[in-house]
CSV table of C-alpha atoms in Angstrom, one decimal:
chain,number,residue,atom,x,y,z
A,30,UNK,CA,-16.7,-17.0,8.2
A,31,UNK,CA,-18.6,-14.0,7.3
A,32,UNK,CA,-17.9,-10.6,8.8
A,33,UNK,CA,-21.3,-9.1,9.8
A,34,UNK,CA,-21.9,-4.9,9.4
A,35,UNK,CA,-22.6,-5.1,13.2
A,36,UNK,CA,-18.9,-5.2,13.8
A,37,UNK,CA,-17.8,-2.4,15.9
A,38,UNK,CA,-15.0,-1.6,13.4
A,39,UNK,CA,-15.9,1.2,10.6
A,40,UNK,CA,-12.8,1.4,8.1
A,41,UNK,CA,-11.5,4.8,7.1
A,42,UNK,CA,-9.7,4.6,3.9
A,43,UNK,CA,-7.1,7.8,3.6
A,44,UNK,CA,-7.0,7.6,-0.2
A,45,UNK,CA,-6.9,10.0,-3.5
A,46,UNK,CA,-2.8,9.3,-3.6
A,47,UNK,CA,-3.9,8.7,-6.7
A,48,UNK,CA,-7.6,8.3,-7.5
A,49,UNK,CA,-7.7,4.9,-8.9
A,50,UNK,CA,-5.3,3.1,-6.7
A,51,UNK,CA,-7.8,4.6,-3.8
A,52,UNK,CA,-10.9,2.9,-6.1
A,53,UNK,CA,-8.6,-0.5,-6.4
A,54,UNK,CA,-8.2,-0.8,-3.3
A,55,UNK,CA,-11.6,-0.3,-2.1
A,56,UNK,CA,-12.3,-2.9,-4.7
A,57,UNK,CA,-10.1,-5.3,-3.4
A,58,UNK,CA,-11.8,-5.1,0.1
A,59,UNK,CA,-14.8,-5.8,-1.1
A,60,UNK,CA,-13.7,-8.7,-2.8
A,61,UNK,CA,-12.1,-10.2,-0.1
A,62,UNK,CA,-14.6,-10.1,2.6
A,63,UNK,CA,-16.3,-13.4,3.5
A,64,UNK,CA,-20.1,-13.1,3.3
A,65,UNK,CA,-23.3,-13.8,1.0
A,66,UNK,CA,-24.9,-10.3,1.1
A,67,UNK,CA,-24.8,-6.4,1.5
A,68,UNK,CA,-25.0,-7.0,5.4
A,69,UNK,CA,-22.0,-9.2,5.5
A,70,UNK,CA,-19.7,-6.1,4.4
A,71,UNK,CA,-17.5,-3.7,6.2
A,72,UNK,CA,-19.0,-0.6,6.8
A,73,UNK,CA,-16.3,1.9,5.2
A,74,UNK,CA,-16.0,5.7,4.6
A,75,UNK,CA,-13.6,6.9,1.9
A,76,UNK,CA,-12.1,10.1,1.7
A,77,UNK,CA,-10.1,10.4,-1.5
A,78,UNK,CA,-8.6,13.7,-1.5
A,79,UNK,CA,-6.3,13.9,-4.9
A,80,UNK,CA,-5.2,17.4,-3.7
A,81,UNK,CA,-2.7,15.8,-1.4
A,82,UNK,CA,0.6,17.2,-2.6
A,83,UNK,CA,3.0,14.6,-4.3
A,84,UNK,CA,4.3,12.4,-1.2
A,85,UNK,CA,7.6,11.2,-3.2
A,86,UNK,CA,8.5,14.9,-4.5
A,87,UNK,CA,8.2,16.0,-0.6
A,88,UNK,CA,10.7,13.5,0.3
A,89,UNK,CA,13.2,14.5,-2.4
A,90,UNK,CA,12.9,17.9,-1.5
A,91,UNK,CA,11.1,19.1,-4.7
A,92,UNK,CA,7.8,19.8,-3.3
A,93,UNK,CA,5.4,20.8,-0.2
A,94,UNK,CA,4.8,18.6,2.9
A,95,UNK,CA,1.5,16.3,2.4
A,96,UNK,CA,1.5,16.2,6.3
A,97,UNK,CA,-1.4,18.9,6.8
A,98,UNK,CA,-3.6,17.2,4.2
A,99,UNK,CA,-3.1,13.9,5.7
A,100,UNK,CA,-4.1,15.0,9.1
A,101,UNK,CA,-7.4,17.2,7.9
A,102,UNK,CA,-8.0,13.7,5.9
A,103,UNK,CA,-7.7,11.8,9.1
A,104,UNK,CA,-10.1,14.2,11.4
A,105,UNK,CA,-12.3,13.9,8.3
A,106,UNK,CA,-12.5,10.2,8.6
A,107,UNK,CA,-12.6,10.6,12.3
A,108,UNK,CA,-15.1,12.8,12.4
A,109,UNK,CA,-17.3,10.5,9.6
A,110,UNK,CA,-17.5,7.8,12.6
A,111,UNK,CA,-14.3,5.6,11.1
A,112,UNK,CA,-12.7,3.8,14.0
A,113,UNK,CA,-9.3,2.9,12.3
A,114,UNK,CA,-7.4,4.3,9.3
A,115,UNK,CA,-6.5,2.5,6.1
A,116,UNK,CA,-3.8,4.6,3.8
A,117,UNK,CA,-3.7,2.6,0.5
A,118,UNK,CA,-0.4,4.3,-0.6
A,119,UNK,CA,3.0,2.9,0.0
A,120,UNK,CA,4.7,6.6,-0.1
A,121,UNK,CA,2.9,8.1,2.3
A,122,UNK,CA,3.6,5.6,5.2
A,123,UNK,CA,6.7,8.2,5.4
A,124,UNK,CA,4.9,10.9,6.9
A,125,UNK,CA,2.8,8.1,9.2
A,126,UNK,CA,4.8,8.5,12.6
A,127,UNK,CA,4.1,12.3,12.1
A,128,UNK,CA,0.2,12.2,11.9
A,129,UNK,CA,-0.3,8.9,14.1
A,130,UNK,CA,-0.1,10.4,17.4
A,131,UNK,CA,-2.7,13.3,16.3
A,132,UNK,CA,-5.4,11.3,14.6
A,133,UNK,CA,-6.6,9.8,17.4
A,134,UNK,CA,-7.3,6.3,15.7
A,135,UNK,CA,-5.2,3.7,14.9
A,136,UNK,CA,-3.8,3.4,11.8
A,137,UNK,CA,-3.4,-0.4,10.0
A,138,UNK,CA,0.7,0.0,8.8
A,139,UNK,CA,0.4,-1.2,5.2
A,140,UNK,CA,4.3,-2.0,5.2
A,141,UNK,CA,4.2,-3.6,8.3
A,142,UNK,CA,1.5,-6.1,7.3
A,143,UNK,CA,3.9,-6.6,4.1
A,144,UNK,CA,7.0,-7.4,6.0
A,145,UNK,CA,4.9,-10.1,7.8
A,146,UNK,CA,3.1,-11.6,5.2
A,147,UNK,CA,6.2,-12.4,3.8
A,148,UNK,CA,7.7,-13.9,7.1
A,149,UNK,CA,4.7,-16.3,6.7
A,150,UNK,CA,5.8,-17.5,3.0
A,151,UNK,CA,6.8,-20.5,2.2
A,152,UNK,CA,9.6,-21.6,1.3
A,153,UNK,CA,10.9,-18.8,3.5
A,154,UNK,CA,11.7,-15.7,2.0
A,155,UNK,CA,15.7,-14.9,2.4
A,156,UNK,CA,15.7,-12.0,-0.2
A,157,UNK,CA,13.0,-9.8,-1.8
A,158,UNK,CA,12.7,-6.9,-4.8
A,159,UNK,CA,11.3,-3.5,-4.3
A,160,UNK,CA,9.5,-1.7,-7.4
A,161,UNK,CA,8.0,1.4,-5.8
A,162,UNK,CA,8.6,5.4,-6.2
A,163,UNK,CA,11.8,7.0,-5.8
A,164,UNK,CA,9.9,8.7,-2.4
A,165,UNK,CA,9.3,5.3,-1.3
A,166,UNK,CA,12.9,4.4,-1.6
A,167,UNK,CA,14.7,7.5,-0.3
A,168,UNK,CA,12.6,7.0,3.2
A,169,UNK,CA,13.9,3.4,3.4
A,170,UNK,CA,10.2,2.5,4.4
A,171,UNK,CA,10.6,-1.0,3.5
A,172,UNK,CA,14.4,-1.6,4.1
A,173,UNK,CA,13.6,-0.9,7.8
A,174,UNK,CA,10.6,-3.2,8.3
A,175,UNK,CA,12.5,-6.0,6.1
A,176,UNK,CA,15.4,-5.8,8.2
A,177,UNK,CA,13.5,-6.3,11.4
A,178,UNK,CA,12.2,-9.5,9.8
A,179,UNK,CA,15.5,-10.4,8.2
A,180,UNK,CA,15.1,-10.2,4.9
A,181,UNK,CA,17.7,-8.7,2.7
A,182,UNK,CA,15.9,-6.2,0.0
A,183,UNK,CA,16.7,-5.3,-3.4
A,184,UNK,CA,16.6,-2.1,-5.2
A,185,UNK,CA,16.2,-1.5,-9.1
A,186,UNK,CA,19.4,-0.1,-10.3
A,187,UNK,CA,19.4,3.9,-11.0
A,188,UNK,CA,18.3,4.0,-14.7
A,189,UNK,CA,15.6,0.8,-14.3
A,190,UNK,CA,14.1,3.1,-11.5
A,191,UNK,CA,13.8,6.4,-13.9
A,192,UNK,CA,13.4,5.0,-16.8
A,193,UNK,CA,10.7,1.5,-16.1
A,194,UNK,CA,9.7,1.8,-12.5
A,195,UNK,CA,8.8,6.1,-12.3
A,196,UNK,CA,7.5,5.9,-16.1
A,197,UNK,CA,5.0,3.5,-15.2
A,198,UNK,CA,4.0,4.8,-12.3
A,199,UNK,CA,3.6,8.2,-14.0
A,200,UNK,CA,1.3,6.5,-16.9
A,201,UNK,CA,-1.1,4.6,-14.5
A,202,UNK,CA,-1.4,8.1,-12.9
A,203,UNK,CA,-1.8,9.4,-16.1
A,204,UNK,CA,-4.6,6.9,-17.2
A,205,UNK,CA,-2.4,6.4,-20.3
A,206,UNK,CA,-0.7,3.4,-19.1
A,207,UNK,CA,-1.0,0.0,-22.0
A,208,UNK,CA,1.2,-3.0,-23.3
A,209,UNK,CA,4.2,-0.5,-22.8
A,210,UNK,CA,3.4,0.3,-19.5
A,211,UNK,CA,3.1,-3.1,-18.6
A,212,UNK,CA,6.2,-4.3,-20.2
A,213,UNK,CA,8.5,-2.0,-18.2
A,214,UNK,CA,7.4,-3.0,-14.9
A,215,UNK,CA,8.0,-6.5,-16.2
A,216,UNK,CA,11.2,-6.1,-16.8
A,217,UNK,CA,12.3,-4.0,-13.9
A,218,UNK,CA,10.8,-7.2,-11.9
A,219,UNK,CA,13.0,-9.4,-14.2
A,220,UNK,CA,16.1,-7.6,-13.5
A,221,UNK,CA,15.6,-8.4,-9.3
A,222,UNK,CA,14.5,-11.7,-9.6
A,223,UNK,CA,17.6,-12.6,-12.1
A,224,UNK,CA,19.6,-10.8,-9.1
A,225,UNK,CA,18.1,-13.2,-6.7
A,226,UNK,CA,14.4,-11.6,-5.6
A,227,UNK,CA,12.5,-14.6,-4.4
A,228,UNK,CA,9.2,-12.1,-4.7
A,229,UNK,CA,8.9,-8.7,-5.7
A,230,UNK,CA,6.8,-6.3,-3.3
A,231,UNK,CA,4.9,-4.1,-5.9
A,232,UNK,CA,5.3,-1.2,-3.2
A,233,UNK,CA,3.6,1.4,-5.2
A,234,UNK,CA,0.0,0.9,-5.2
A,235,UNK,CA,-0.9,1.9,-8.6
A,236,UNK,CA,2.1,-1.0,-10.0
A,237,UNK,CA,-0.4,-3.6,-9.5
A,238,UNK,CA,-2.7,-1.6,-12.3
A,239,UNK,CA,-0.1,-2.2,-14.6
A,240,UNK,CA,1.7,-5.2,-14.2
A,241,UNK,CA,0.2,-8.8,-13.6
A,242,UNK,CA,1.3,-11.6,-11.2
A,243,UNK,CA,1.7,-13.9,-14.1
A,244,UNK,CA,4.1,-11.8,-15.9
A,245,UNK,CA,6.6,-12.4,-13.0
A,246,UNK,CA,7.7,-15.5,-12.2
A,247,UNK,CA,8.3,-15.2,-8.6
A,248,UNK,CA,5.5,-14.0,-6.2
A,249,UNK,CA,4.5,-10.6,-7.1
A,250,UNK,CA,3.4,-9.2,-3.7
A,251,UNK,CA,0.4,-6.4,-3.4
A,252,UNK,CA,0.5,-4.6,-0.2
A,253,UNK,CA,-3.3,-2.9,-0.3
A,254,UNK,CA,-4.3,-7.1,-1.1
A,255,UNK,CA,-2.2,-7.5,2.1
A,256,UNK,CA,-3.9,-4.4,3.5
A,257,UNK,CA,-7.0,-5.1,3.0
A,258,UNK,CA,-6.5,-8.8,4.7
A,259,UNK,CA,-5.1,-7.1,7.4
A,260,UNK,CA,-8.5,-5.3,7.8
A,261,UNK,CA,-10.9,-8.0,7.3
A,262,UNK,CA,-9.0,-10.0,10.3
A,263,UNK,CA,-8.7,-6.6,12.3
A,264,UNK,CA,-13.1,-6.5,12.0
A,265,UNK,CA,-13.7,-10.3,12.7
A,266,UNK,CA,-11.9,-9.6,15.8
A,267,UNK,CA,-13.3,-7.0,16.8
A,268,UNK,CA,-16.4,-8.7,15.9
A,269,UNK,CA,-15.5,-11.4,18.0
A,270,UNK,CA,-14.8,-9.7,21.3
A,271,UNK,CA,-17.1,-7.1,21.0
């Protein structure tokens, strides 16, 4: 079923946290949505603002609060005619309870729609890895939305996050990231699965830029995939009752 442009939804994506995750994601929208020509896609405005100040070195305490760049980013999307609010990085769902109530427009909770995608799963999910920034792990974003859901999540150890998770991360950033890159993520995923990680959430939007599915062999989950689902449903609905 195709979702026509006449849907009353517009998507504002709250991106730039970094650049290409922002463009992958948009990507991954597209790609997604049912349809046969220009007219069956979403009507989307982007505002990719890399200025945004490093979400995970605000949560460790080593840099400025993103919050007033988030909100200008939001009343710029607002103001642009979106109707709801993508953010297509994992890390900034930290700061989402503090701009929510002054957007003014929903906002679609990537970590949310993560934690139920995976109660959907079959066979059930019991136990799942986490490879995402060290920001994204000191907020405990996912531990609290797996817990709800009971799933029991688990964390690299201290030098497989420094040294293979925050690396990568940094070279995808970068635009240096290669084979290396690649083969660090791999192995941080290898080291929760041989743990027991039934899937791995790659909770850091630019680890699905470096890693591939098939070089994990347990489900290798990609929340702005999930995300950008989550919209597609969110507009046919809309599209439906409106």
């Amino acid at each position: 079923m195709s979702v026509p442009a006449r849907t009353s939804e517009v998507i504002g994506i709250l991106g730039g946290m970094g650049p290409a995750a922002t463009a992958d994601f948009y990507a991954k929208l597209v790609s997604i949505t049912p349809g046969t020509s220009d007219q069956d896609h979403l009507r989307t405005v982007i505002w990719s603002d890399p200025t945004i100040p490093d979400r995970s070195e605000a949560l460790l305490g080593d840099g400025p609060d993103p919050t007033p760049w988030l909100l200008d980013g939001g009343r710029v999307l607002r103001e642009a005619g979106a109707t709801v609010i993508a953010i297509p990085c994992n890390t900034a769902h930290a700061f989402v309870p503090h701009i929510a109530r002054h957007v003014g427009l929903p906002i679609v909770h990537m970590i949310g729609e993560v934690a139920r995608h995976l109660t959907t799963l079959s066979p059930r999910i019991h136990t799942v890895g986490l490879l995402a920034t060290a920001g994204t792990v000191r907020a405990g974003l996912y531990q609290e939305w797996l817990d709800r859901s009971g799933i029991r999540l688990l964390l690299p150890g201290a030098a497989s996050q420094d040294q293979e998770v925050t690396t990568a991360v940094h070279a995808v950033k970068a635009g240096t990231h290669d084979d290396r890159t690649a083969a660090l993520l791999a192995r941080a995923a290898q080291r929760l699965t041989a743990r027991g990680a039934q899937a791995v959430i790659a909770g850091c939007t630019e680890i699905p830029l470096g890693l591939r599915a098939d070089a994990v062999d347990v489900p290798l989950v990609d929340p702005a995939l999930i995300l950008a689902q989550a919209l597609v449903r969110r507009a046919g609905a809309a599209h439906t009752t409106g």
